[in-house]
Coordinates of C-alpha atoms in Angstrom, one line a residue:
Chain A
X1 CA -0.5 24.0 4.4
X2 CA -0.6 24.6 0.6
X3 CA 3.0 23.8 -0.1
X4 CA 2.8 20.6 1.9
X5 CA -0.6 19.4 0.0
X6 CA 1.3 20.0 -3.1
X7 CA 4.0 18.0 -2.4
X8 CA 1.8 15.1 -1.3
X9 CA -0.6 15.5 -4.3
X10 CA 3.0 15.4 -6.7
X11 CA 4.0 12.1 -4.9
X12 CA 0.3 10.7 -5.4
X13 CA 0.3 11.7 -9.1
X14 CA 3.8 10.2 -9.5
X15 CA 2.4 6.8 -8.0
X16 CA 0.0 6.4 -10.9
X17 CA 2.8 5.0 -12.9
X18 CA 3.2 2.0 -10.7
X19 CA -0.1 0.9 -12.8
X20 CA 2.1 0.5 -15.9
X21 CA 5.0 -1.8 -14.4
X22 CA 4.3 -5.0 -15.5
X23 CA 5.3 -8.2 -13.6
X24 CA 6.2 -11.6 -14.5
X25 CA 3.0 -13.2 -13.4
X26 CA -0.2 -13.2 -15.6
X27 CA -3.8 -12.6 -14.4
X28 CA -5.7 -15.7 -13.5
X29 CA -7.6 -15.5 -16.7
X30 CA -4.6 -15.4 -18.6
X31 CA -5.6 -12.3 -20.5
X32 CA -2.5 -10.2 -19.6
X33 CA 0.3 -9.7 -17.4
X34 CA -0.3 -8.4 -13.8
X35 CA 0.9 -4.7 -13.0
X36 CA 2.3 -3.8 -9.5
X37 CA -0.4 -1.5 -8.4
X38 CA -3.2 -4.2 -8.9
X39 CA -0.8 -6.6 -7.3
X40 CA -0.2 -4.4 -4.2
X41 CA -4.0 -4.2 -3.8
X42 CA -4.4 -8.0 -4.2
X43 CA -1.9 -8.9 -1.4
X44 CA -3.4 -6.5 0.9
X45 CA -6.4 -8.5 0.5
X46 CA -4.4 -11.6 0.9
X47 CA -2.9 -10.2 4.3
X48 CA -6.3 -9.0 5.7
X49 CA -8.0 -12.2 4.8
X50 CA -5.0 -14.5 6.1
X51 CA -4.4 -12.3 9.2
X52 CA -5.4 -15.1 11.4
X53 CA -2.4 -16.8 10.3
X54 CA -0.2 -14.0 11.9
X55 CA 1.8 -14.5 15.2
X56 CA 0.5 -12.5 18.2
X57 CA 3.6 -10.1 17.7
X58 CA 2.4 -9.2 14.1
X59 CA 0.5 -5.7 13.6
X60 CA -1.7 -6.3 10.8
X61 CA -2.2 -2.4 10.2
X62 CA 1.4 -2.0 9.7
X63 CA 1.7 -4.8 7.6
X64 CA -1.1 -3.5 5.4
X65 CA 0.9 -0.3 5.0
X66 CA 4.1 -2.1 4.2
X67 CA 2.4 -3.8 1.5
X68 CA 0.8 -0.5 0.1
X69 CA 4.3 1.0 -0.1
X70 CA 6.4 -2.1 -1.0
X71 CA 6.4 -1.7 -4.6
X72 CA 6.6 1.9 -5.4
X73 CA 10.4 1.8 -5.9
X74 CA 9.4 -0.4 -9.1
X75 CA 8.3 2.9 -10.9
X76 CA 12.1 3.8 -11.2
X77 CA 13.8 0.4 -10.7
X78 CA 11.4 -1.7 -12.6
X79 CA 10.3 -5.2 -11.3
X80 CA 12.8 -8.1 -11.0
X81 CA 11.2 -11.4 -11.6
X82 CA 11.8 -13.6 -8.7
X83 CA 12.7 -16.6 -11.3
X84 CA 15.0 -14.1 -13.5
X85 CA 18.5 -13.6 -13.5
X86 CA 18.9 -10.6 -11.5
X87 CA 22.0 -8.7 -10.2
X88 CA 20.8 -8.4 -6.7
X89 CA 23.3 -6.1 -5.7
X90 CA 22.9 -3.7 -8.7
X91 CA 19.0 -4.2 -8.2
X92 CA 19.3 -3.3 -4.5
X93 CA 21.1 0.0 -5.3
X94 CA 18.6 0.9 -8.1
X95 CA 15.8 0.6 -5.7
X96 CA 17.6 2.4 -2.9
X97 CA 17.9 5.3 -5.3
X98 CA 14.2 5.1 -6.4
X99 CA 13.3 5.2 -2.7
X100 CA 15.2 8.1 -2.3
X101 CA 13.6 10.2 -5.1
X102 CA 10.2 8.8 -4.8
X103 CA 9.5 9.1 -1.1
X104 CA 11.6 12.1 -1.4
X105 CA 8.6 13.8 -3.5
X106 CA 6.6 13.9 -0.1
X107 CA 7.1 16.3 2.9
X108 CA 10.2 15.4 5.1
X109 CA 8.3 13.3 8.0
X110 CA 6.4 11.6 5.6
X111 CA 9.3 10.7 3.4
X112 CA 11.2 9.4 6.6
X113 CA 8.3 7.5 8.0
X114 CA 7.4 5.7 4.5
X115 CA 11.1 5.2 3.7
X116 CA 11.8 3.3 7.1
X117 CA 8.5 1.0 6.4
X118 CA 10.0 0.2 3.1
X119 CA 13.6 -0.4 4.6
X120 CA 12.0 -2.5 7.3
X121 CA 10.1 -4.6 4.4
X122 CA 13.1 -5.0 2.3
X123 CA 15.2 -6.2 5.5
X124 CA 12.4 -8.9 6.4
X125 CA 13.6 -9.4 9.9
X126 CA 10.8 -8.0 12.1
X127 CA 7.7 -10.0 12.5
X128 CA 5.5 -7.7 10.7
X129 CA 8.0 -7.6 7.6
X130 CA 8.3 -11.3 7.9
X131 CA 4.6 -11.8 7.5
X132 CA 4.4 -9.2 4.8
X133 CA 7.2 -10.9 2.7
X134 CA 5.3 -14.1 3.1
X135 CA 2.0 -12.8 1.9
X136 CA 3.9 -11.0 -0.9
X137 CA 5.4 -14.4 -2.1
X138 CA 2.1 -16.4 -1.9
X139 CA -0.2 -14.8 -4.4
X140 CA 1.6 -16.0 -7.6
X141 CA 2.1 -19.8 -6.8
X142 CA -2.0 -19.8 -5.8
X143 CA -2.5 -18.2 -9.4
X144 CA 0.0 -20.4 -11.1
X145 CA -1.6 -23.8 -9.7
X146 CA -4.7 -22.4 -11.4
X147 CA -3.7 -21.3 -14.6
X148 CA -1.4 -24.7 -15.3
X149 CA 1.9 -23.1 -14.3
X150 CA 2.1 -19.6 -15.6
X151 CA 5.3 -17.7 -14.9
X152 CA 6.9 -21.2 -13.8
X153 CA 6.4 -22.6 -17.2
X154 CA 7.9 -19.3 -18.6
X155 CA 11.0 -19.3 -16.4
X156 CA 11.3 -23.0 -16.5
X157 CA 11.1 -23.3 -12.7
X158 CA 11.7 -26.5 -10.9
X159 CA 10.2 -27.7 -7.7
X160 CA 13.4 -27.5 -5.8
X161 CA 13.9 -23.6 -7.0
X162 CA 10.3 -23.1 -5.7
X163 CA 10.9 -24.4 -2.5
X164 CA 14.0 -22.1 -2.0
X165 CA 12.6 -18.8 -3.6
X166 CA 9.1 -19.1 -2.4
X167 CA 8.8 -21.9 0.2
X168 CA 11.6 -20.3 2.5
X169 CA 9.9 -16.9 2.8
X170 CA 6.2 -18.3 2.7
X171 CA 7.2 -20.7 5.6
X172 CA 8.7 -18.0 7.6
X173 CA 5.5 -16.0 7.8
X174 CA 2.7 -18.4 6.9
X175 CA 3.8 -22.0 8.1
X176 CA 0.4 -23.6 8.0
X177 CA -0.4 -22.2 4.6
X178 CA 2.9 -23.5 3.4
X179 CA 2.2 -27.0 4.7
X180 CA -1.3 -26.7 2.8
X181 CA 0.3 -25.4 -0.2
X182 CA 3.4 -27.8 -0.7
X183 CA 1.6 -31.0 -1.7
X184 CA -0.3 -29.3 -4.1
X185 CA 3.1 -27.9 -5.5
X186 CA 4.3 -31.3 -5.6
X187 CA 1.4 -32.9 -7.4
X188 CA 1.7 -30.1 -10.2
X189 CA 5.3 -30.7 -10.7
X190 CA 4.7 -34.6 -10.8
X191 CA 2.4 -34.0 -13.4
X192 CA 4.8 -32.0 -15.5
X193 CA 6.9 -35.2 -15.2
Chain B
X1 CA -8.3 -25.4 9.3
X2 CA -8.2 -26.8 5.8
X3 CA -11.9 -26.0 4.8
X4 CA -11.5 -22.6 6.5
X5 CA -8.3 -21.8 4.3
X6 CA -9.6 -23.3 1.0
X7 CA -12.6 -20.8 1.4
X8 CA -10.3 -17.9 2.1
X9 CA -8.3 -18.9 -1.1
X10 CA -11.2 -19.3 -3.1
X11 CA -12.3 -15.8 -2.6
X12 CA -8.7 -14.4 -2.9
X13 CA -8.8 -16.2 -6.4
X14 CA -12.1 -14.6 -7.3
X15 CA -10.8 -11.4 -6.3
X16 CA -8.5 -11.5 -9.2
X17 CA -11.3 -10.6 -11.5
X18 CA -11.4 -6.9 -10.1
X19 CA -8.3 -6.3 -12.3
X20 CA -10.4 -6.9 -15.4
X21 CA -13.1 -4.3 -14.3
X22 CA -12.5 -0.9 -16.0
X23 CA -13.6 2.5 -14.9
X24 CA -14.3 5.7 -17.0
X25 CA -11.1 7.2 -15.8
X26 CA -7.7 6.6 -17.5
X27 CA -4.3 6.3 -16.2
X28 CA -2.7 9.7 -16.1
X29 CA -0.2 8.9 -18.9
X30 CA -3.6 8.3 -21.1
X31 CA -2.5 4.8 -22.2
X32 CA -5.5 2.9 -21.0
X33 CA -8.7 3.0 -18.8
X34 CA -8.1 2.5 -15.3
X35 CA -9.0 -0.8 -13.4
X36 CA -10.7 -1.2 -10.0
X37 CA -8.1 -3.0 -8.2
X38 CA -5.1 -0.6 -9.2
X39 CA -7.7 2.0 -8.4
X40 CA -8.4 0.7 -4.9
X41 CA -4.5 0.3 -4.6
X42 CA -4.2 4.1 -5.4
X43 CA -6.8 5.6 -3.1
X44 CA -5.5 3.7 -0.4
X45 CA -2.4 5.4 -0.7
X46 CA -4.3 8.7 -1.1
X47 CA -5.9 7.9 2.2
X48 CA -2.5 7.0 4.0
X49 CA -0.7 10.3 2.7
X50 CA -3.7 12.6 3.3
X51 CA -4.6 11.0 6.7
X52 CA -3.4 14.2 8.6
X53 CA -6.5 15.8 6.9
X54 CA -8.7 13.6 8.8
X55 CA -10.6 14.6 12.1
X56 CA -9.7 13.0 15.2
X57 CA -12.7 10.7 15.1
X58 CA -11.4 8.8 12.1
X59 CA -9.5 5.7 12.3
X60 CA -7.1 5.5 9.3
X61 CA -6.8 1.7 9.7
X62 CA -10.5 1.3 9.4
X63 CA -10.4 3.5 6.2
X64 CA -7.7 1.7 4.5
X65 CA -9.9 -1.6 5.1
X66 CA -13.0 0.0 3.7
X67 CA -11.2 0.9 0.6
X68 CA -9.3 -2.4 0.2
X69 CA -12.8 -3.9 0.0
X70 CA -15.0 -1.0 -1.4
X71 CA -14.8 -1.9 -5.2
X72 CA -15.2 -5.7 -4.8
X73 CA -18.7 -5.9 -5.5
X74 CA -18.2 -4.6 -9.1
X75 CA -16.7 -8.2 -9.8
X76 CA -20.5 -8.9 -10.4
X77 CA -22.1 -5.5 -10.7
X78 CA -19.8 -3.7 -12.7
X79 CA -18.4 -0.2 -12.4
X80 CA -21.2 2.7 -12.5
X81 CA -19.4 5.9 -13.6
X82 CA -20.0 8.9 -11.6
X83 CA -21.0 11.1 -14.4
X84 CA -23.2 8.1 -16.4
X85 CA -26.8 7.6 -16.5
X86 CA -27.3 5.0 -13.7
X87 CA -30.5 3.5 -12.3
X88 CA -29.2 4.0 -8.7
X89 CA -32.0 1.8 -7.1
X90 CA -31.1 -1.2 -9.6
X91 CA -27.6 -0.7 -9.1
X92 CA -28.0 -0.9 -5.2
X93 CA -29.6 -4.2 -5.6
X94 CA -27.2 -5.6 -8.0
X95 CA -24.4 -4.4 -5.6
X96 CA -26.1 -6.1 -2.7
X97 CA -26.3 -9.4 -4.5
X98 CA -22.7 -9.1 -5.4
X99 CA -21.5 -8.6 -1.7
X100 CA -23.8 -11.4 -0.6
X101 CA -22.2 -13.9 -3.2
X102 CA -18.6 -12.6 -3.1
X103 CA -18.2 -12.1 0.6
X104 CA -20.1 -15.1 1.2
X105 CA -17.3 -17.2 -0.5
X106 CA -15.4 -16.4 2.9
X107 CA -15.8 -18.3 6.1
X108 CA -19.1 -16.9 8.1
X109 CA -17.1 -14.5 10.5
X110 CA -15.2 -12.9 7.8
X111 CA -18.2 -12.6 5.5
X112 CA -20.0 -10.9 8.2
X113 CA -17.6 -8.4 9.2
X114 CA -16.2 -7.6 5.5
X115 CA -19.9 -7.3 4.7
X116 CA -20.4 -4.8 7.7
X117 CA -17.5 -2.8 6.5
X118 CA -18.8 -2.4 3.0
X119 CA -22.2 -1.5 4.2
X120 CA -20.6 1.1 6.5
X121 CA -18.6 2.6 3.5
X122 CA -22.0 2.6 1.3
X123 CA -24.0 4.2 3.8
X124 CA -21.3 7.1 4.3
X125 CA -22.7 8.1 7.6
X126 CA -19.8 7.3 10.0
X127 CA -16.6 9.6 10.3
X128 CA -14.6 6.5 8.7
X129 CA -17.1 6.2 6.0
X130 CA -17.2 9.9 5.1
X131 CA -13.4 10.2 4.9
X132 CA -13.1 7.0 2.7
X133 CA -15.7 8.3 0.2
X134 CA -14.1 11.6 0.0
X135 CA -10.9 9.9 -0.9
X136 CA -12.5 7.6 -3.3
X137 CA -13.8 10.9 -5.3
X138 CA -10.6 12.8 -5.1
X139 CA -8.3 10.8 -7.3
X140 CA -10.1 11.1 -10.5
X141 CA -10.3 14.9 -10.6
X142 CA -6.5 15.0 -9.7
X143 CA -5.8 13.0 -12.6
X144 CA -8.4 14.9 -14.9
X145 CA -6.7 18.4 -14.2
X146 CA -3.3 16.8 -15.5
X147 CA -4.6 15.1 -18.3
X148 CA -6.6 18.0 -19.5
X149 CA -10.2 16.6 -18.8
X150 CA -10.3 13.1 -19.0
X151 CA -13.6 11.6 -18.3
X152 CA -15.1 15.0 -17.7
X153 CA -14.7 15.7 -21.4
X154 CA -15.9 12.2 -22.5
X155 CA -19.0 12.7 -20.2
X156 CA -19.4 16.4 -21.3
X157 CA -19.5 17.4 -17.3
X158 CA -20.2 20.8 -16.2
X159 CA -18.5 22.6 -13.3
X160 CA -21.8 22.6 -11.5
X161 CA -22.3 19.0 -11.8
X162 CA -18.7 18.3 -10.7
X163 CA -19.5 20.8 -7.6
X164 CA -22.4 18.5 -6.7
X165 CA -20.9 14.9 -7.5
X166 CA -17.5 15.4 -6.7
X167 CA -17.7 18.5 -4.3
X168 CA -20.2 17.4 -2.0
X169 CA -18.5 14.3 -0.8
X170 CA -15.0 15.6 -1.0
X171 CA -16.1 18.7 1.2
X172 CA -17.6 16.4 3.7
X173 CA -14.3 14.5 4.4
X174 CA -11.6 16.7 3.2
X175 CA -12.8 20.3 3.4
X176 CA -9.2 21.8 3.0
X177 CA -8.3 19.8 0.3
X178 CA -11.6 20.8 -1.7
X179 CA -10.7 24.5 -1.2
X180 CA -7.3 23.7 -2.8
X181 CA -9.1 22.0 -5.6
X182 CA -11.9 24.4 -6.4
X183 CA -9.9 27.2 -7.8
X184 CA -8.2 24.9 -10.4
X185 CA -11.3 23.2 -11.3
X186 CA -12.9 26.5 -11.9
X187 CA -9.8 27.9 -13.7
X188 CA -9.8 24.5 -16.0
X189 CA -13.7 25.0 -16.9
X190 CA -13.3 28.7 -17.5
X191 CA -10.4 27.8 -20.3
X192 CA -13.0 25.3 -21.8
X193 CA -15.2 28.2 -22.3

């Protein structure tokens, strides 16, 4: 078992680097940018707390695993801010190579199952992945509303852009939460004039 | 549902503060102290990767939920370094009050179920909690071995102390991992003379 365990520990050590990948969003207290490891923890908490919003075809345990793994590719590929100018095809290729290398540190059976879960998340077409993507998109708007705009201000985001980039995925998996959030977003952007 | 959702979001916003609770341990690259939110993410990854080390009576999905929630009390109570001088009774009282306030932000049914899961983790007597505690204790030694001592050097920790504070809980839930780790710890402390 020693070779197998060595491979697993090598992967777990490498994963430490996700704590140094910074996102566009900031902590709610404004003190610094959020990193992708703590973001992953936070959205797993979102998923657990809001699991009652998921349809009966969603397996929350699979969703939690998807969210646990979903950003690991950023160790090699970096974070692509949702409101930034990103070459999506180039980014997808970089992330696929990252998945290959990073999950490839694991023993073959785990590399395959983790990769399959990440591919499913990225494709966002199963009920579990749709719910996971909605959760992933929800955390930043909740924080930005409290902090007076956060990354929206920095990236000069309009309500129409937000409805497209955040509203569409959130509505798919969390329609009632979107109904609750949208009036707050409208009020916020109305105040910005 | 709006009142219920408001309470859930209030809890999720408050949880953001866990990203500012610093632990004694550092990132593997040495750049800064680790915070309890990213630590929680990392040990969930440990639990998933090493789930094959758990006995048949361990439910890894419950373990992941325990680890997701286990440090939230630190938002009010702070982190008690394992090798620091801590008044354990006073700390337990502070953490219980923190659990009361923080989980109490949630709707009653969720407050109760999260609190029960946290109490179970703390008591460390069920198979799920024993495995979760082992995982929680494993991450820092793995990092300290790579970084040349880390928090062991800072807290002047001996191998005997480590065998007690880390060895005992790790052995309970991950005996084969402890068998693999112990010779490395011995070699490390032998080199320190």
